[in-house]
Amino acid sequence: DAEITQSPRHKITETGRQVTLACHQTWNHNNMFWYRQDLGHGLRLIHYSYGVQDTNKGEVSDGYSVSRSNTEDLPLTLESAASSQTSVYFCASSEEGYEQYFGPGTRLTVT
Amino acid sequence: GENVEQHPSTLSVQEGDSAVIKCTYSDSASNYFPWYKQELGKRPQLIIDIRSNVGEKKDQRIAVTLNKTAKHFSLHITETQPEDSAVYFCAASSTGSARQLTFGSGTQLTVLP
C-alpha cells in the first residue's frame, strides 16, 4: 500500500548541530509539506514543495531548509539546531492540492 | 496571509451529547475547509472537508457548516462516543495558494462516559 513515512521517529541532538529529518511518500504526490506542532499553536507550515526542484518558505521557515531532488522525498534540514526548534515535526503530501496525508511525525529534542 | 482562529480550546461533553467547534478565517478567497482529528501520539487524519460552493456537508455523526459571508465554519459531532475524544483542527486554504493549509490552534475534545 502507498504510504508516507518519516525517520527518525525520535531524535535528541545538541544545540548547534545540523539535523536532517527524512520524509518519503510512495503515492507519487507532487505536493509535499513540512509542519511543526507545538502546544497552543496547532500545525505551522515550515516549507513546502509543488514538485521536483520547487521549494517555498512557509510561515516559520527561519533556521530550516528543504530540497526536492525527486518526487518521493522532501528532507528537512535544521542548519544549526536551537532549543526553540524542539517540537514534533510532521510531513504531509497531497495530489489535488486538497486532502493532505500526514506522516507519523518525528519528535525532536534539542538540548 | 490567512489567519484561522478556533474555539473553544477545550471542550468536555457527556457521552451521547453533541459537540460543536467553531472556526473563523480572514481571507475571503479561501475555498477549502478541512477538519482533522488527532489522537494522542498519532498523526492528524482528515475526517471531513467542505468546499466553498456548498453550505453544509454531513457524514454519519459528523457535519460541517460554512458561512462564507461571515467567514466562519463549524464542526458538529452528534451522539458523541468516548472514541471521539481527541484534538480537532480546522484549516483553510485560499485560492491564491490552494495547496497550502492554515490550521487553527486545535480543540481538545473529551467525551465523558
mmCIF file of C-alpha atoms in Angstrom:
data_model
loop_
_atom_site.group_PDB
_atom_site.id
_atom_site.type_symbol
_atom_site.label_atom_id
_atom_site.label_comp_id
_atom_site.label_asym_id
_atom_site.label_seq_id
_atom_site.Cartn_x
_atom_site.Cartn_y
_atom_site.Cartn_z
ATOM 1 C CA ASP A 1 0.000 0.000 0.000
ATOM 2 C CA ALA A 2 1.103 3.549 -0.680
ATOM 3 C CA GLU A 3 2.187 5.442 2.408
ATOM 4 C CA ILE A 4 4.175 8.308 3.851
ATOM 5 C CA THR A 5 6.976 7.637 6.303
ATOM 6 C CA GLN A 6 9.267 9.751 8.446
ATOM 7 C CA SER A 7 12.604 8.970 10.041
ATOM 8 C CA PRO A 8 13.834 9.030 12.647
ATOM 9 C CA ARG A 9 10.716 8.914 14.835
ATOM 10 C CA HIS A 10 12.619 10.320 17.781
ATOM 11 C CA LYS A 11 15.794 12.377 17.805
ATOM 12 C CA ILE A 12 17.818 14.070 20.514
ATOM 13 C CA THR A 13 20.504 16.469 19.403
ATOM 14 C CA GLU A 14 22.650 19.234 20.823
ATOM 15 C CA THR A 15 22.408 22.932 20.185
ATOM 16 C CA GLY A 16 24.349 23.982 17.099
ATOM 17 C CA ARG A 17 24.323 20.613 15.357
ATOM 18 C CA GLN A 18 22.920 20.094 11.891
ATOM 19 C CA VAL A 19 19.967 17.723 11.790
ATOM 20 C CA THR A 20 18.119 16.245 8.841
ATOM 21 C CA LEU A 21 14.639 14.730 9.108
ATOM 22 C CA ALA A 22 13.551 12.430 6.308
ATOM 23 C CA CYS A 23 10.135 12.227 4.648
ATOM 24 C CA HIS A 24 9.295 9.636 1.993
ATOM 25 C CA GLN A 25 5.987 9.065 0.216
ATOM 26 C CA THR A 26 5.041 6.368 -2.248
ATOM 27 C CA TRP A 27 1.850 7.955 -3.605
ATOM 28 C CA ASN A 28 3.756 9.869 -6.299
ATOM 29 C CA HIS A 29 2.206 13.087 -4.968
ATOM 30 C CA ASN A 30 3.585 16.308 -6.377
ATOM 31 C CA ASN A 31 2.879 18.376 -3.268
ATOM 32 C CA MET A 32 4.803 17.879 -0.032
ATOM 33 C CA PHE A 33 4.782 19.893 3.177
ATOM 34 C CA TRP A 34 6.625 20.175 6.481
ATOM 35 C CA TYR A 35 4.856 21.356 9.641
ATOM 36 C CA ARG A 36 5.873 21.747 13.225
ATOM 37 C CA GLN A 37 3.414 21.166 16.035
ATOM 38 C CA ASP A 38 3.706 22.929 19.365
ATOM 39 C CA LEU A 39 1.183 23.094 22.163
ATOM 40 C CA GLY A 40 -1.172 26.012 21.664
ATOM 41 C CA HIS A 41 -0.032 26.678 18.095
ATOM 42 C CA GLY A 42 -1.559 23.879 16.123
ATOM 43 C CA LEU A 43 0.319 22.966 12.959
ATOM 44 C CA ARG A 44 2.513 25.634 11.418
ATOM 45 C CA LEU A 45 3.894 25.383 7.911
ATOM 46 C CA ILE A 46 7.691 25.399 7.622
ATOM 47 C CA HIS A 47 8.380 24.681 3.929
ATOM 48 C CA TYR A 48 6.528 23.171 1.018
ATOM 49 C CA SER A 49 7.167 21.891 -2.476
ATOM 50 C CA TYR A 50 4.914 21.589 -5.510
ATOM 51 C CA GLY A 51 7.279 19.359 -7.456
ATOM 52 C CA VAL A 52 10.881 18.395 -8.178
ATOM 53 C CA GLN A 53 13.264 21.324 -7.797
ATOM 54 C CA ASP A 54 10.480 23.502 -6.371
ATOM 55 C CA THR A 55 10.664 24.691 -2.740
ATOM 56 C CA ASN A 56 8.883 27.503 -0.918
ATOM 57 C CA LYS A 57 9.032 29.094 2.508
ATOM 58 C CA GLY A 58 6.155 28.794 4.897
ATOM 59 C CA GLU A 59 5.128 30.712 7.977
ATOM 60 C CA VAL A 60 8.039 29.591 10.195
ATOM 61 C CA SER A 61 10.925 28.868 7.819
ATOM 62 C CA ASP A 62 13.806 30.594 9.631
ATOM 63 C CA GLY A 63 16.512 28.079 10.547
ATOM 64 C CA TYR A 64 15.140 25.359 8.247
ATOM 65 C CA SER A 65 15.801 24.326 4.664
ATOM 66 C CA VAL A 66 14.461 21.700 2.255
ATOM 67 C CA SER A 67 15.428 20.295 -1.106
ATOM 68 C CA ARG A 68 13.388 18.264 -3.608
ATOM 69 C CA SER A 69 15.502 16.152 -5.927
ATOM 70 C CA ASN A 70 12.809 13.560 -6.655
ATOM 71 C CA THR A 71 9.065 13.145 -6.260
ATOM 72 C CA GLU A 72 9.196 10.793 -3.280
ATOM 73 C CA ASP A 73 11.390 12.676 -0.800
ATOM 74 C CA LEU A 74 11.452 16.038 0.943
ATOM 75 C CA PRO A 75 14.145 16.096 3.656
ATOM 76 C CA LEU A 76 14.041 18.896 6.220
ATOM 77 C CA THR A 77 17.372 20.254 7.493
ATOM 78 C CA LEU A 78 17.948 22.278 10.620
ATOM 79 C CA GLU A 79 21.163 24.091 9.814
ATOM 80 C CA SER A 80 22.150 24.802 13.431
ATOM 81 C CA ALA A 81 19.681 23.344 15.887
ATOM 82 C CA ALA A 82 18.314 25.627 18.592
ATOM 83 C CA SER A 83 16.294 24.807 21.708
ATOM 84 C CA SER A 84 13.360 26.714 20.182
ATOM 85 C CA GLN A 85 13.232 24.027 17.481
ATOM 86 C CA THR A 86 12.300 21.328 19.972
ATOM 87 C CA SER A 87 8.971 20.198 18.571
ATOM 88 C CA VAL A 88 7.065 17.457 16.796
ATOM 89 C CA TYR A 89 7.568 17.610 13.040
ATOM 90 C CA PHE A 90 5.020 16.293 10.548
ATOM 91 C CA CYS A 91 5.489 15.769 6.869
ATOM 92 C CA ALA A 92 2.457 15.664 4.565
ATOM 93 C CA SER A 93 1.717 15.122 0.911
ATOM 94 C CA SER A 94 -1.177 15.730 -1.436
ATOM 95 C CA GLU A 95 -2.023 15.416 -5.089
ATOM 96 C CA GLU A 96 -5.034 17.532 -5.988
ATOM 97 C CA GLY A 97 -3.868 20.250 -3.579
ATOM 98 C CA TYR A 98 -6.642 19.491 -1.159
ATOM 99 C CA GLU A 99 -6.573 16.495 1.130
ATOM 100 C CA GLN A 100 -3.198 16.247 2.791
ATOM 101 C CA TYR A 101 -1.984 12.942 4.184
ATOM 102 C CA PHE A 102 0.311 13.169 7.171
ATOM 103 C CA GLY A 103 3.277 11.069 8.155
ATOM 104 C CA PRO A 104 3.641 9.602 11.662
ATOM 105 C CA GLY A 105 5.766 12.501 12.935
ATOM 106 C CA THR A 106 9.262 12.990 14.337
ATOM 107 C CA ARG A 107 9.762 14.131 17.915
ATOM 108 C CA LEU A 108 12.894 16.296 18.018
ATOM 109 C CA THR A 109 14.534 17.427 21.243
ATOM 110 C CA VAL A 110 17.354 19.959 21.144
ATOM 111 C CA THR A 111 19.380 20.062 24.366
ATOM 112 C CA GLY B 1 -1.834 35.755 4.712
ATOM 113 C CA GLU B 2 -4.649 33.621 6.034
ATOM 114 C CA ASN B 3 -5.430 33.579 9.757
ATOM 115 C CA VAL B 4 -7.631 30.880 11.294
ATOM 116 C CA GLU B 5 -8.998 31.132 14.815
ATOM 117 C CA GLN B 6 -10.549 28.145 16.556
ATOM 118 C CA HIS B 7 -12.769 27.968 19.640
ATOM 119 C CA PRO B 8 -13.027 26.569 22.210
ATOM 120 C CA SER B 9 -9.556 25.291 23.021
ATOM 121 C CA THR B 10 -11.023 22.603 25.294
ATOM 122 C CA LEU B 11 -14.467 21.042 25.311
ATOM 123 C CA SER B 12 -15.939 18.386 27.594
ATOM 124 C CA VAL B 13 -19.268 16.728 26.849
ATOM 125 C CA GLN B 14 -21.206 13.800 28.225
ATOM 126 C CA GLU B 15 -21.381 10.703 26.094
ATOM 127 C CA GLY B 16 -24.356 10.962 23.766
ATOM 128 C CA ASP B 17 -24.419 14.756 23.751
ATOM 129 C CA SER B 18 -23.440 16.915 20.786
ATOM 130 C CA ALA B 19 -20.190 18.858 20.383
ATOM 131 C CA VAL B 20 -19.648 21.978 18.301
ATOM 132 C CA ILE B 21 -16.293 23.509 17.388
ATOM 133 C CA LYS B 22 -16.123 26.842 15.594
ATOM 134 C CA CYS B 23 -13.513 28.447 13.348
ATOM 135 C CA THR B 24 -13.210 31.809 11.671
ATOM 136 C CA TYR B 25 -10.920 32.710 8.793
ATOM 137 C CA SER B 26 -9.666 36.008 7.443
ATOM 138 C CA ASP B 27 -9.065 35.503 3.701
ATOM 139 C CA SER B 28 -12.293 35.795 1.725
ATOM 140 C CA ALA B 29 -10.568 33.942 -1.137
ATOM 141 C CA SER B 30 -10.336 30.734 0.924
ATOM 142 C CA ASN B 31 -12.273 27.956 -0.745
ATOM 143 C CA TYR B 32 -11.442 24.707 1.037
ATOM 144 C CA PHE B 33 -12.010 23.892 4.714
ATOM 145 C CA PRO B 34 -10.903 20.516 6.096
ATOM 146 C CA TRP B 35 -11.179 19.176 9.629
ATOM 147 C CA TYR B 36 -8.541 16.867 11.073
ATOM 148 C CA LYS B 37 -8.712 14.613 14.114
ATOM 149 C CA GLN B 38 -5.549 13.811 16.033
ATOM 150 C CA GLU B 39 -5.485 11.156 18.716
ATOM 151 C CA LEU B 40 -2.785 11.276 21.358
ATOM 152 C CA GLY B 41 0.605 10.432 19.863
ATOM 153 C CA LYS B 42 -0.831 9.897 16.391
ATOM 154 C CA ARG B 43 -0.821 11.773 13.116
ATOM 155 C CA PRO B 44 -3.648 14.167 12.093
ATOM 156 C CA GLN B 45 -6.255 12.457 9.921
ATOM 157 C CA LEU B 46 -8.878 14.073 7.738
ATOM 158 C CA ILE B 47 -12.419 13.449 8.969
ATOM 159 C CA ILE B 48 -14.455 15.758 6.779
ATOM 160 C CA ASP B 49 -13.971 18.705 4.458
ATOM 161 C CA ILE B 50 -16.113 21.269 2.699
ATOM 162 C CA ARG B 51 -15.620 23.458 -0.327
ATOM 163 C CA SER B 52 -16.908 26.979 -0.678
ATOM 164 C CA ASN B 53 -19.625 26.060 -3.167
ATOM 165 C CA VAL B 54 -21.667 24.230 -0.511
ATOM 166 C CA GLY B 55 -23.017 25.347 2.839
ATOM 167 C CA GLU B 56 -23.213 22.046 4.673
ATOM 168 C CA LYS B 57 -21.833 18.536 4.448
ATOM 169 C CA LYS B 58 -22.668 15.531 6.562
ATOM 170 C CA ASP B 59 -21.044 12.154 7.103
ATOM 171 C CA GLN B 60 -22.842 9.946 9.615
ATOM 172 C CA ARG B 61 -22.428 11.609 13.024
ATOM 173 C CA ILE B 62 -20.263 14.488 11.869
ATOM 174 C CA ALA B 63 -21.242 17.555 9.870
ATOM 175 C CA VAL B 64 -19.598 20.774 8.821
ATOM 176 C CA THR B 65 -21.336 24.054 8.052
ATOM 177 C CA LEU B 66 -19.865 27.017 6.212
ATOM 178 C CA ASN B 67 -20.967 30.641 6.271
ATOM 179 C CA LYS B 68 -18.930 32.453 3.623
ATOM 180 C CA THR B 69 -20.465 35.832 4.358
ATOM 181 C CA ALA B 70 -19.419 35.694 7.994
ATOM 182 C CA LYS B 71 -16.235 33.766 7.180
ATOM 183 C CA HIS B 72 -16.793 31.033 9.695
ATOM 184 C CA PHE B 73 -17.275 27.288 9.643
ATOM 185 C CA SER B 74 -18.167 24.769 12.309
ATOM 186 C CA LEU B 75 -17.799 21.079 13.087
ATOM 187 C CA HIS B 76 -20.768 19.306 14.636
ATOM 188 C CA ILE B 77 -20.477 15.879 16.226
ATOM 189 C CA THR B 78 -23.712 14.245 17.353
ATOM 190 C CA GLU B 79 -24.202 11.298 19.698
ATOM 191 C CA THR B 80 -20.636 11.594 20.926
ATOM 192 C CA GLN B 81 -18.743 8.484 22.000
ATOM 193 C CA PRO B 82 -15.598 8.073 24.109
ATOM 194 C CA GLU B 83 -13.597 7.284 20.958
ATOM 195 C CA ASP B 84 -14.400 10.791 19.703
ATOM 196 C CA SER B 85 -12.043 12.116 22.390
ATOM 197 C CA ALA B 86 -9.119 13.722 20.533
ATOM 198 C CA VAL B 87 -7.755 17.059 19.352
ATOM 199 C CA TYR B 88 -9.613 18.507 16.382
ATOM 200 C CA PHE B 89 -8.063 21.009 13.987
ATOM 201 C CA CYS B 90 -9.796 23.160 11.431
ATOM 202 C CA ALA B 91 -7.925 24.557 8.439
ATOM 203 C CA ALA B 92 -8.451 26.838 5.480
ATOM 204 C CA SER B 93 -6.901 27.031 2.046
ATOM 205 C CA SER B 94 -7.041 30.079 -0.197
ATOM 206 C CA THR B 95 -7.435 30.171 -3.944
ATOM 207 C CA GLY B 96 -4.182 32.036 -4.447
ATOM 208 C CA SER B 97 -2.197 29.272 -2.808
ATOM 209 C CA ALA B 98 -4.707 26.498 -2.985
ATOM 210 C CA ARG B 99 -2.362 23.781 -1.860
ATOM 211 C CA GLN B 100 -1.410 25.407 1.421
ATOM 212 C CA LEU B 101 -3.395 24.918 4.589
ATOM 213 C CA THR B 102 -3.507 27.319 7.522
ATOM 214 C CA PHE B 103 -4.542 25.500 10.686
ATOM 215 C CA GLY B 104 -6.414 26.623 13.754
ATOM 216 C CA SER B 105 -4.821 26.041 17.146
ATOM 217 C CA GLY B 106 -6.898 22.964 17.933
ATOM 218 C CA THR B 107 -9.682 21.872 20.290
ATOM 219 C CA GLN B 108 -9.191 19.129 22.864
ATOM 220 C CA LEU B 109 -12.496 17.266 22.965
ATOM 221 C CA THR B 110 -13.142 14.980 25.922
ATOM 222 C CA VAL B 111 -16.205 12.752 25.924
ATOM 223 C CA LEU B 112 -17.082 11.710 29.445
ATOM 224 C CA PRO B 113 -18.634 8.242 29.870
#
